Coordinates of C-alpha atoms in Angstrom, one line a residue:
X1 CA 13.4 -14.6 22.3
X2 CA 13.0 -11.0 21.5
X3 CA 15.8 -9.4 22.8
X4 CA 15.4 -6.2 25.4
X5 CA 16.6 -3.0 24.0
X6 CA 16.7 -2.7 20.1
X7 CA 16.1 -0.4 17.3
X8 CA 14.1 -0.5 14.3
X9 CA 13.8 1.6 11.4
X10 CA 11.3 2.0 8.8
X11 CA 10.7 4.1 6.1
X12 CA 8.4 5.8 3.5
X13 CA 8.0 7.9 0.4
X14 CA 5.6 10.2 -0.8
X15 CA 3.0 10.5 -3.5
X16 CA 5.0 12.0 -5.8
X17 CA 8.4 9.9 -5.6
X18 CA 9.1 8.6 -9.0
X19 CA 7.6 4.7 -8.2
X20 CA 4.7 5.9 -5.6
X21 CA 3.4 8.0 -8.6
X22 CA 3.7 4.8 -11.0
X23 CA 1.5 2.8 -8.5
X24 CA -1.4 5.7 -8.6
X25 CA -0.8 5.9 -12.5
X26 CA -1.7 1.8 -12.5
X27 CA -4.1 1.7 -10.0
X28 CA -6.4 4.6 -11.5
X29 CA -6.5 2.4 -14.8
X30 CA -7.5 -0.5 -12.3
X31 CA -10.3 1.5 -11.3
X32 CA -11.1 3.0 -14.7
X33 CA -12.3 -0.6 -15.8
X34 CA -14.2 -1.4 -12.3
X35 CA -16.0 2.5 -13.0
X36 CA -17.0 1.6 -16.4
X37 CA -17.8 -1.9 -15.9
X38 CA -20.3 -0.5 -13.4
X39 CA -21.6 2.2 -15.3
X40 CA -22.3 0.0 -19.0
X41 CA -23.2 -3.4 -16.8
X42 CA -20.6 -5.3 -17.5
X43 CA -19.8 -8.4 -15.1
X44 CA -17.0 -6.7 -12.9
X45 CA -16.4 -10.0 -12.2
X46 CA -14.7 -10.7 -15.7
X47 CA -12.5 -7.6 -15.4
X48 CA -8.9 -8.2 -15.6
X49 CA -6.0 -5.8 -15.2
X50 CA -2.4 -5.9 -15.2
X51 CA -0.7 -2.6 -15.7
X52 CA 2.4 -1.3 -14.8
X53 CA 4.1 2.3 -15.7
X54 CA 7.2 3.6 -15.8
X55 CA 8.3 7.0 -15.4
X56 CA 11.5 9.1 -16.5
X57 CA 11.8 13.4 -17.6
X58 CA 9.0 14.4 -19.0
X59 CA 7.2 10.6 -20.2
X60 CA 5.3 7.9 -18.8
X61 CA 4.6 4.7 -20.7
X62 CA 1.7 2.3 -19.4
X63 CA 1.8 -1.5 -20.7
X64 CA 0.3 -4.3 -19.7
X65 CA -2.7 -6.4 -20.5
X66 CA -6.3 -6.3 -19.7
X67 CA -10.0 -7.2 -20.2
X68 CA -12.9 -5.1 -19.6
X69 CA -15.9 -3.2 -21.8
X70 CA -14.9 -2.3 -24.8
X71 CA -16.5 1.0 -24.5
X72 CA -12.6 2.2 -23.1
X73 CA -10.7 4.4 -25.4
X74 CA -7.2 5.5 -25.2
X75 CA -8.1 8.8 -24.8
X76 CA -10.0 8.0 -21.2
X77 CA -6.9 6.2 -20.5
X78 CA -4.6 9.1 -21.2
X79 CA -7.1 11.4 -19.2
X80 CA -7.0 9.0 -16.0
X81 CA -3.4 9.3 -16.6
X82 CA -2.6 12.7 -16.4
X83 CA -5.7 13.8 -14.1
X84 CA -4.2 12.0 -11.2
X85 CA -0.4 12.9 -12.3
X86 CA -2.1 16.9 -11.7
X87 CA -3.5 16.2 -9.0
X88 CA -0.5 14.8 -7.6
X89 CA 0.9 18.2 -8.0
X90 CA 3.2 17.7 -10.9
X91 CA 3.8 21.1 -12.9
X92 CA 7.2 21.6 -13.4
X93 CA 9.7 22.1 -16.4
X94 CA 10.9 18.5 -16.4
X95 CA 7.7 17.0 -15.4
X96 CA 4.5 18.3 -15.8
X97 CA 0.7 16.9 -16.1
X98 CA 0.2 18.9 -19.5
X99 CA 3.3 18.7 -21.4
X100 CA 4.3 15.0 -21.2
X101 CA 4.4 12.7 -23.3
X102 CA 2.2 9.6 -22.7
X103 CA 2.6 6.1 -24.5
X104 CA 0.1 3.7 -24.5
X105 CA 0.9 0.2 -24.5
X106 CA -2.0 -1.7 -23.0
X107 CA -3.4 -5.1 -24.5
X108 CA -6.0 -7.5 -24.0
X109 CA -5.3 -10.4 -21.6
X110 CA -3.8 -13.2 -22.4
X111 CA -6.6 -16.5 -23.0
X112 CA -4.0 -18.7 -21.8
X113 CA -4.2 -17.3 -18.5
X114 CA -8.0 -16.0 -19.0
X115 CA -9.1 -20.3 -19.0
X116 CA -6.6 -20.8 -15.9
X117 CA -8.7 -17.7 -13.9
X118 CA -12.0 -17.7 -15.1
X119 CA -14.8 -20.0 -13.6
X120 CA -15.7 -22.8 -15.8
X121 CA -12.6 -23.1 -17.8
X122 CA -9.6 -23.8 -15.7
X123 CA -9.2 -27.7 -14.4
X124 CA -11.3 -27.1 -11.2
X125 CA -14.1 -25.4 -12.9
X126 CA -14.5 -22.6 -11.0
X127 CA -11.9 -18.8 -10.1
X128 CA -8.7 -19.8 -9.7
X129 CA -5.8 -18.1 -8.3
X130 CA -4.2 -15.5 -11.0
X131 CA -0.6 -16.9 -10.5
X132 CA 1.1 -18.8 -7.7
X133 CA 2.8 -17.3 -4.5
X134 CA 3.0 -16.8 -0.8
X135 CA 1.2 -13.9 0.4
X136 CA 1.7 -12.5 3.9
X137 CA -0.6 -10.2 6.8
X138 CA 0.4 -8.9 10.1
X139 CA -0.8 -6.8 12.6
X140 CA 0.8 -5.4 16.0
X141 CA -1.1 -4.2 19.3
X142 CA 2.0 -1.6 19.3
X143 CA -0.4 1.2 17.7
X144 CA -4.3 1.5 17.7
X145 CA -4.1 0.7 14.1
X146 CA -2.6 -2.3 14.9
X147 CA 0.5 -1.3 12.4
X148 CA 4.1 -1.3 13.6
X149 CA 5.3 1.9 15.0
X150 CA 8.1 2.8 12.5
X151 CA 6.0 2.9 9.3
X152 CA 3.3 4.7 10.7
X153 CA 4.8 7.6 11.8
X154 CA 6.7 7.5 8.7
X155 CA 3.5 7.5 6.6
X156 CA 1.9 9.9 8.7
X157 CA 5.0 12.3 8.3
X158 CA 4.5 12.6 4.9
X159 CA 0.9 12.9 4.6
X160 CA 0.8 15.8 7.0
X161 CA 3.4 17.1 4.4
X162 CA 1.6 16.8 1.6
X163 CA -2.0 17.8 3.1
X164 CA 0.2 21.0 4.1
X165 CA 1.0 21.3 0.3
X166 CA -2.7 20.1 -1.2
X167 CA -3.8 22.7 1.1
X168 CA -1.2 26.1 0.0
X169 CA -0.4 26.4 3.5
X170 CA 3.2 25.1 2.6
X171 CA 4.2 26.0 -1.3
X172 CA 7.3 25.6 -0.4
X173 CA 7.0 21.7 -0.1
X174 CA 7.3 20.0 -3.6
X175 CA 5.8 16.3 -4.5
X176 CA 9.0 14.3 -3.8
X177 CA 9.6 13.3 0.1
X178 CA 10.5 10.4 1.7
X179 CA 11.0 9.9 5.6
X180 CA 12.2 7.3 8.0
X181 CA 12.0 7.0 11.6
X182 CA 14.0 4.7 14.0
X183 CA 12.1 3.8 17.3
X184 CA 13.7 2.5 20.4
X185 CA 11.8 -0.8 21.7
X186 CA 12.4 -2.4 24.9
X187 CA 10.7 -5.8 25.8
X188 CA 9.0 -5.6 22.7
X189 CA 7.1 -1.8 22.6
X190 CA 8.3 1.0 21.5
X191 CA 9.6 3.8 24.2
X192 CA 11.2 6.5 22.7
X193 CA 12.2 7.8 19.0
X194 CA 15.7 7.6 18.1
X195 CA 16.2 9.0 14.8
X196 CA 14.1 10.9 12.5
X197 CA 14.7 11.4 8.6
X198 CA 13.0 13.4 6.0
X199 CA 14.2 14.5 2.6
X200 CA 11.8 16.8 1.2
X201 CA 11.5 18.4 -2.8
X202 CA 11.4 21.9 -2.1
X203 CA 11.1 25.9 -4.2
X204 CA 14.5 26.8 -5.3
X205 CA 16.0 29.9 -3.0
X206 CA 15.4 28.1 0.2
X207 CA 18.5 27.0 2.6
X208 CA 18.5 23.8 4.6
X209 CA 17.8 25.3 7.8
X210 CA 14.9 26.9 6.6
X211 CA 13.6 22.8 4.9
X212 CA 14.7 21.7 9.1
X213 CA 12.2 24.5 10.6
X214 CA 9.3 24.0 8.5
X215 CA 9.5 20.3 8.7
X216 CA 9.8 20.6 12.2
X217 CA 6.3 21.5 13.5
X218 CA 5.5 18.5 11.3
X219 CA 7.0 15.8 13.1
X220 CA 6.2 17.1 16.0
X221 CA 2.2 16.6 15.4
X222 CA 3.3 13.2 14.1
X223 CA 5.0 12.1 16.8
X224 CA 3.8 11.3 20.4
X225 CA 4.5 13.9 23.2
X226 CA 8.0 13.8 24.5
X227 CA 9.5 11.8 21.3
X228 CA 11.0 14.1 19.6
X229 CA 14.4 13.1 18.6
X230 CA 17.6 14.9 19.8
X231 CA 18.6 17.2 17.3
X232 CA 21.8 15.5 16.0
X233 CA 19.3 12.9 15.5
X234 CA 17.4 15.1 13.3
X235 CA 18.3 15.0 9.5
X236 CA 16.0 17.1 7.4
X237 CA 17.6 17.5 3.4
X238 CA 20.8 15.9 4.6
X239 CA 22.2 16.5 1.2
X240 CA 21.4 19.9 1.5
X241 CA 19.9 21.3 -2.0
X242 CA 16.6 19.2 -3.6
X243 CA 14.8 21.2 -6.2
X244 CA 15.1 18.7 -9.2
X245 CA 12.9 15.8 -8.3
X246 CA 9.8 13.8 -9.3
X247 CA 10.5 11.3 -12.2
X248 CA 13.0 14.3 -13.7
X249 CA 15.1 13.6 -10.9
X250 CA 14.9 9.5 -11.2
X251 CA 13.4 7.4 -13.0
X252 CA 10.2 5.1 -11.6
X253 CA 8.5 1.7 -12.5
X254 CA 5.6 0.5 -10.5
X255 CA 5.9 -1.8 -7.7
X256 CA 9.2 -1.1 -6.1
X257 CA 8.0 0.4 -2.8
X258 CA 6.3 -3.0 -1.8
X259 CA 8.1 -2.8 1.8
X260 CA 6.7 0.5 2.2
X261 CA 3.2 -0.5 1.2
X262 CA 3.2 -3.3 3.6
X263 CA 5.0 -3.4 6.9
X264 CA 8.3 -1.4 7.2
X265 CA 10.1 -4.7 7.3
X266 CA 8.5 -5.5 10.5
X267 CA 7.2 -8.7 8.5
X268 CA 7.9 -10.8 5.7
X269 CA 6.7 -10.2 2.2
X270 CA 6.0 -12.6 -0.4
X271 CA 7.6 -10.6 -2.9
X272 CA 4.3 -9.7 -5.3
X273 CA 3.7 -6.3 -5.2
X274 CA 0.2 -4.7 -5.1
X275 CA -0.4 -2.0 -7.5
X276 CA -1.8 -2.2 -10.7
X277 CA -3.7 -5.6 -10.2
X278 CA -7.2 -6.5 -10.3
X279 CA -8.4 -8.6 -7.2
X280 CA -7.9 -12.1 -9.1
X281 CA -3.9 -12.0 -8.8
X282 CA -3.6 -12.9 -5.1
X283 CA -0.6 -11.0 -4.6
X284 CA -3.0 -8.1 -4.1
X285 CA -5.9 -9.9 -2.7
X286 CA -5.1 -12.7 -0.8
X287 CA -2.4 -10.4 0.9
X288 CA -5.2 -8.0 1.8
X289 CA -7.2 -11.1 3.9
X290 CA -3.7 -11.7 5.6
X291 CA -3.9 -8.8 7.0
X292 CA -7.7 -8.6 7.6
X293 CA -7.4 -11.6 9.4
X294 CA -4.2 -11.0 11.8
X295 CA -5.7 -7.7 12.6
X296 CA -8.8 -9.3 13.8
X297 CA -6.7 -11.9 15.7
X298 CA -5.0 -9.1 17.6
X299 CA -8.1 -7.2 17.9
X300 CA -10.0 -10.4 19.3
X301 CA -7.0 -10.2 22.2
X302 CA -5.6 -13.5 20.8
X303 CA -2.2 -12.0 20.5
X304 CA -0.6 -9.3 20.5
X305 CA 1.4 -9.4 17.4
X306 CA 0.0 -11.9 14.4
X307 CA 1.8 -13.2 11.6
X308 CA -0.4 -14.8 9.0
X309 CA 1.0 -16.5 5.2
X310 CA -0.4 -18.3 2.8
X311 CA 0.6 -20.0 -0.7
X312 CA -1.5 -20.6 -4.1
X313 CA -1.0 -22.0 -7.0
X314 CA -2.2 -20.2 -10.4
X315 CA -5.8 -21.8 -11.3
X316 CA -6.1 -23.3 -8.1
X317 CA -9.3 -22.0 -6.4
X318 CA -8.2 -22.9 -2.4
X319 CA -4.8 -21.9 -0.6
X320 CA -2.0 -24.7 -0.2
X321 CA -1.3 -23.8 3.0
X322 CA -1.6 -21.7 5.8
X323 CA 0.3 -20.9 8.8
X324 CA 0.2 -18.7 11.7
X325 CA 2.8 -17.4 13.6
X326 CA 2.1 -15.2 17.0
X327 CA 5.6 -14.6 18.0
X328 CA 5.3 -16.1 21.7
X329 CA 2.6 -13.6 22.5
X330 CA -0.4 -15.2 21.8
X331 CA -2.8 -17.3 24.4
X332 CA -4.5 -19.4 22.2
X333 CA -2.8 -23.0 20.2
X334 CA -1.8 -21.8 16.5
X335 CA -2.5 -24.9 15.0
X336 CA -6.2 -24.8 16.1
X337 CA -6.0 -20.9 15.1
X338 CA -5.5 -21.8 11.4
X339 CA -8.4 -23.9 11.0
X340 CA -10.4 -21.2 12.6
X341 CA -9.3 -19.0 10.4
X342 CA -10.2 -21.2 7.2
X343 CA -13.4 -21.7 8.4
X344 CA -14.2 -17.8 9.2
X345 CA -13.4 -16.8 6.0
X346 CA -13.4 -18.6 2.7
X347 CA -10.1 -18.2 1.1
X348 CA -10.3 -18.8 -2.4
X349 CA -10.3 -15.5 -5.1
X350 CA -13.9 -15.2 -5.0
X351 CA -14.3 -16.0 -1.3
X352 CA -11.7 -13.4 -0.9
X353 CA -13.5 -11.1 -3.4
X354 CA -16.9 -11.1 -2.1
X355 CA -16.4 -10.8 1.7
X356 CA -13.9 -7.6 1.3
X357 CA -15.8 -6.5 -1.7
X358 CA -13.1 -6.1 -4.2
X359 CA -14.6 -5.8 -7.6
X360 CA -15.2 -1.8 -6.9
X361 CA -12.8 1.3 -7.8
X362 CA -11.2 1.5 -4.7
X363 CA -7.9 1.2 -5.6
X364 CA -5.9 4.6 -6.5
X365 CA -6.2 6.1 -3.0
X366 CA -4.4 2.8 -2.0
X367 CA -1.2 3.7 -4.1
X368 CA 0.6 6.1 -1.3
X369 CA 0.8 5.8 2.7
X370 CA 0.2 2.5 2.9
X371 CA -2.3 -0.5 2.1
X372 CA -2.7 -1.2 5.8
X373 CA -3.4 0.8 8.7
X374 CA -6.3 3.3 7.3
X375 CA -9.2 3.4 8.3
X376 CA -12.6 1.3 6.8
X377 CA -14.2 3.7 4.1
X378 CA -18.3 3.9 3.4
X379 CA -17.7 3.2 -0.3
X380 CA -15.8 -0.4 0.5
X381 CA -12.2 1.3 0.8
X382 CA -9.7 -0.7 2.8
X383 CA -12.6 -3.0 3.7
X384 CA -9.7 -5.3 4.9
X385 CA -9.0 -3.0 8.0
X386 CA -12.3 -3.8 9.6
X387 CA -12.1 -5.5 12.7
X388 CA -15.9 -7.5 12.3
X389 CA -14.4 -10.8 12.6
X390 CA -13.1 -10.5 15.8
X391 CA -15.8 -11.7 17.8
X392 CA -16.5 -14.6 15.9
X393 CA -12.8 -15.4 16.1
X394 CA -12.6 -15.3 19.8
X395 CA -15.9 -17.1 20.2
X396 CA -14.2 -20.3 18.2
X397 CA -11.3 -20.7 19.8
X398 CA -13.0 -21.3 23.0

């Protein structure tokens, strides 16, 4: 029973907080292999990456292992590396593109769990799943992209921001935000905004107030007419001062935003997180055709809010299970839903790989704002946010 007033709260952080930038750092060495793969004619199929970075004053150190052409050199590593750290915006004293010291500790994959991934060596002779795990998609009528409330606006918030920055209209911004919004819902929708934060790296020399009034025309471009939040329900740089930021403010690892990247909390998460991981390790992948195919439940009118999770086991080739969930909104019998779904899409890694077409550098411009709720890109990007499926969907369960 969804109960008839509440609030709900989600938040999000920027490109350049400390773990978002360690999540572009791995996925631009992600699509580093898929780029070169293409360009010498090696089988993208065979590419393997695992990569996670960390991030402190001053150094990042990449380590993981991987497989690819072995026309890769450190030195195009360390150039991926710090191209996207610059282009991020990082320049300053205690962190800058330039002047930081890179360390290197990348290895080829393991064969252990090459023969349990690769077609033709694992038990069932053809891809398996790179590890076990439950992976889980959503989608919500609440917005048009089909995204809770909460963690869009909070996304959008600090994209404005940082297109603001990109762009020199706003120097004053710095790389290092993060927002949250608090929405009012009542029988389920959203009505009103409640609270609004945003904490924002900034020049030195500038006062609070003056953070509050240019992050004010922000959120209200964000937000929809009339929803701007009182304004003792307005906290902009509640601390006051925040100059030192980036990684010389806090340390950051990869993967530790994974509530951010997915759903605000709005849904579960099976705990993998995205970044860094070629399209064989399901807790990228398979978690990508959850929410391609909830989104195309709720855009077929099925439901209005979708929950979708399923399980694998490393080496495995087909899901364990699958369930659907449509929180007492949908019109249509769940049970008969999930073997609709299994039939509309083939679930295993490559089934998964080929219809979303995975095996392609599309992966950095994933690594802040969110995995889900952008729109389809013509090069393949964030092919899971297509809605093509729907028809076909709403045809079956007839």
């Amino acid at each position: 029973m969804i109960k008839s007033d509440f609030l709900f709260t989600s938040e999000s952080v920027s490109e350049g907080h400390p773990d978002k930038l360690c999540d572009r750092v791995s996925d631009e060495i992600v699509d580093l292999y898929f780029r070169e793969a293409i360009k010498t004619g090696y089988d993208t199929t065979r590419v393997r990456v695992a990569c996670e970075t960390a991030t402190t004053t001053n150094r990042v150190a990449i380590l993981g292992e991987m497989r690819g052409p072995n026309t890769i050199t450190a030195e195009q590593v360390e150039d991926v590396v710090r191209a996207a750290i610059k282009d991020i915006g990082y320049e300053q004293d205690g962190f800058h593109w330039n002047n930081l010291t890179l360390e290197n500790w990348l290895h080829e994959q393991s064969e252990d769990i090459a023969a349990g991934v690769d077609a033709g060596t694992g038990t069932f002779n053809e891809e398996g799943a790179g590890d076990q795990g439950i992976m889980f998609g959503y989608a919500s009528n609440e917005t048009p992209e089909l995204m809770p409330a909460p963690l869009l606006y909070s996304h959008q918030i600090l994209k404005a921001m940082a297109d603001l920055r990109h762009a020199g209209t706003r120097p004053e911004f710095l790389p290092d935000a993060k927002s949250q919004v608090t929405l009012l819902y009542r029988d389920g929708r959203p009505i009103d905004v409640d609270t609004v934060v945003v904490s924002t790296q900034h020049v030195d020399g500038l006062s609070a107030q003056d953070i509050r009034e240019l992050v004010r025309p922000v959120i209200t471009s964000v937000l929809p007419d009339g929803w701007f939040p009182d304004e003792d329900k307005l906290y902009v740089n509640p601390t006051g001062k925040f100059v030192i930021g980036g990684p010389d403010g806090d340390a950051g690892l990869t993967g530790r935003k994974i509530i951010v990247d997915t759903y605000g909390g709005a849904a579960p998460h099976g705990g993998g997180a995205f970044s860094g991981k070629d399209p064989t390790k399901v807790d990228r992948s398979a978690a990508y055709a959850c929410r391609y195919l909830a989104k195309n439940v709720v855009a077929a009118g099925l439901a209005e809010r979708c929950t979708l999770q399923v399980s694998y086991a490393i080496g495995v080739p087909k899901p364990l299970s699958i369930n659907v969930n449509l929180h007492d909104t949908g019109n249509v019998d769940e049970r008969k839903l999930e073997d609709i779904l299994m039939q509309v899409m083939d679930l295993s890694p490559r089934g998964i790989r080929e219809t979303l077409g995975l095996n392609r550098p599309i992966y950095a411009r994933t690594a802040a704002y969110g995995h889900f709720g952008r729109a389809p890109e013509p090069d393949g990007g964030f092919s899971w946010e297509r809605v093509d499926l729907a028809d076909e969907i709403k045809s079956a369960m007839r």
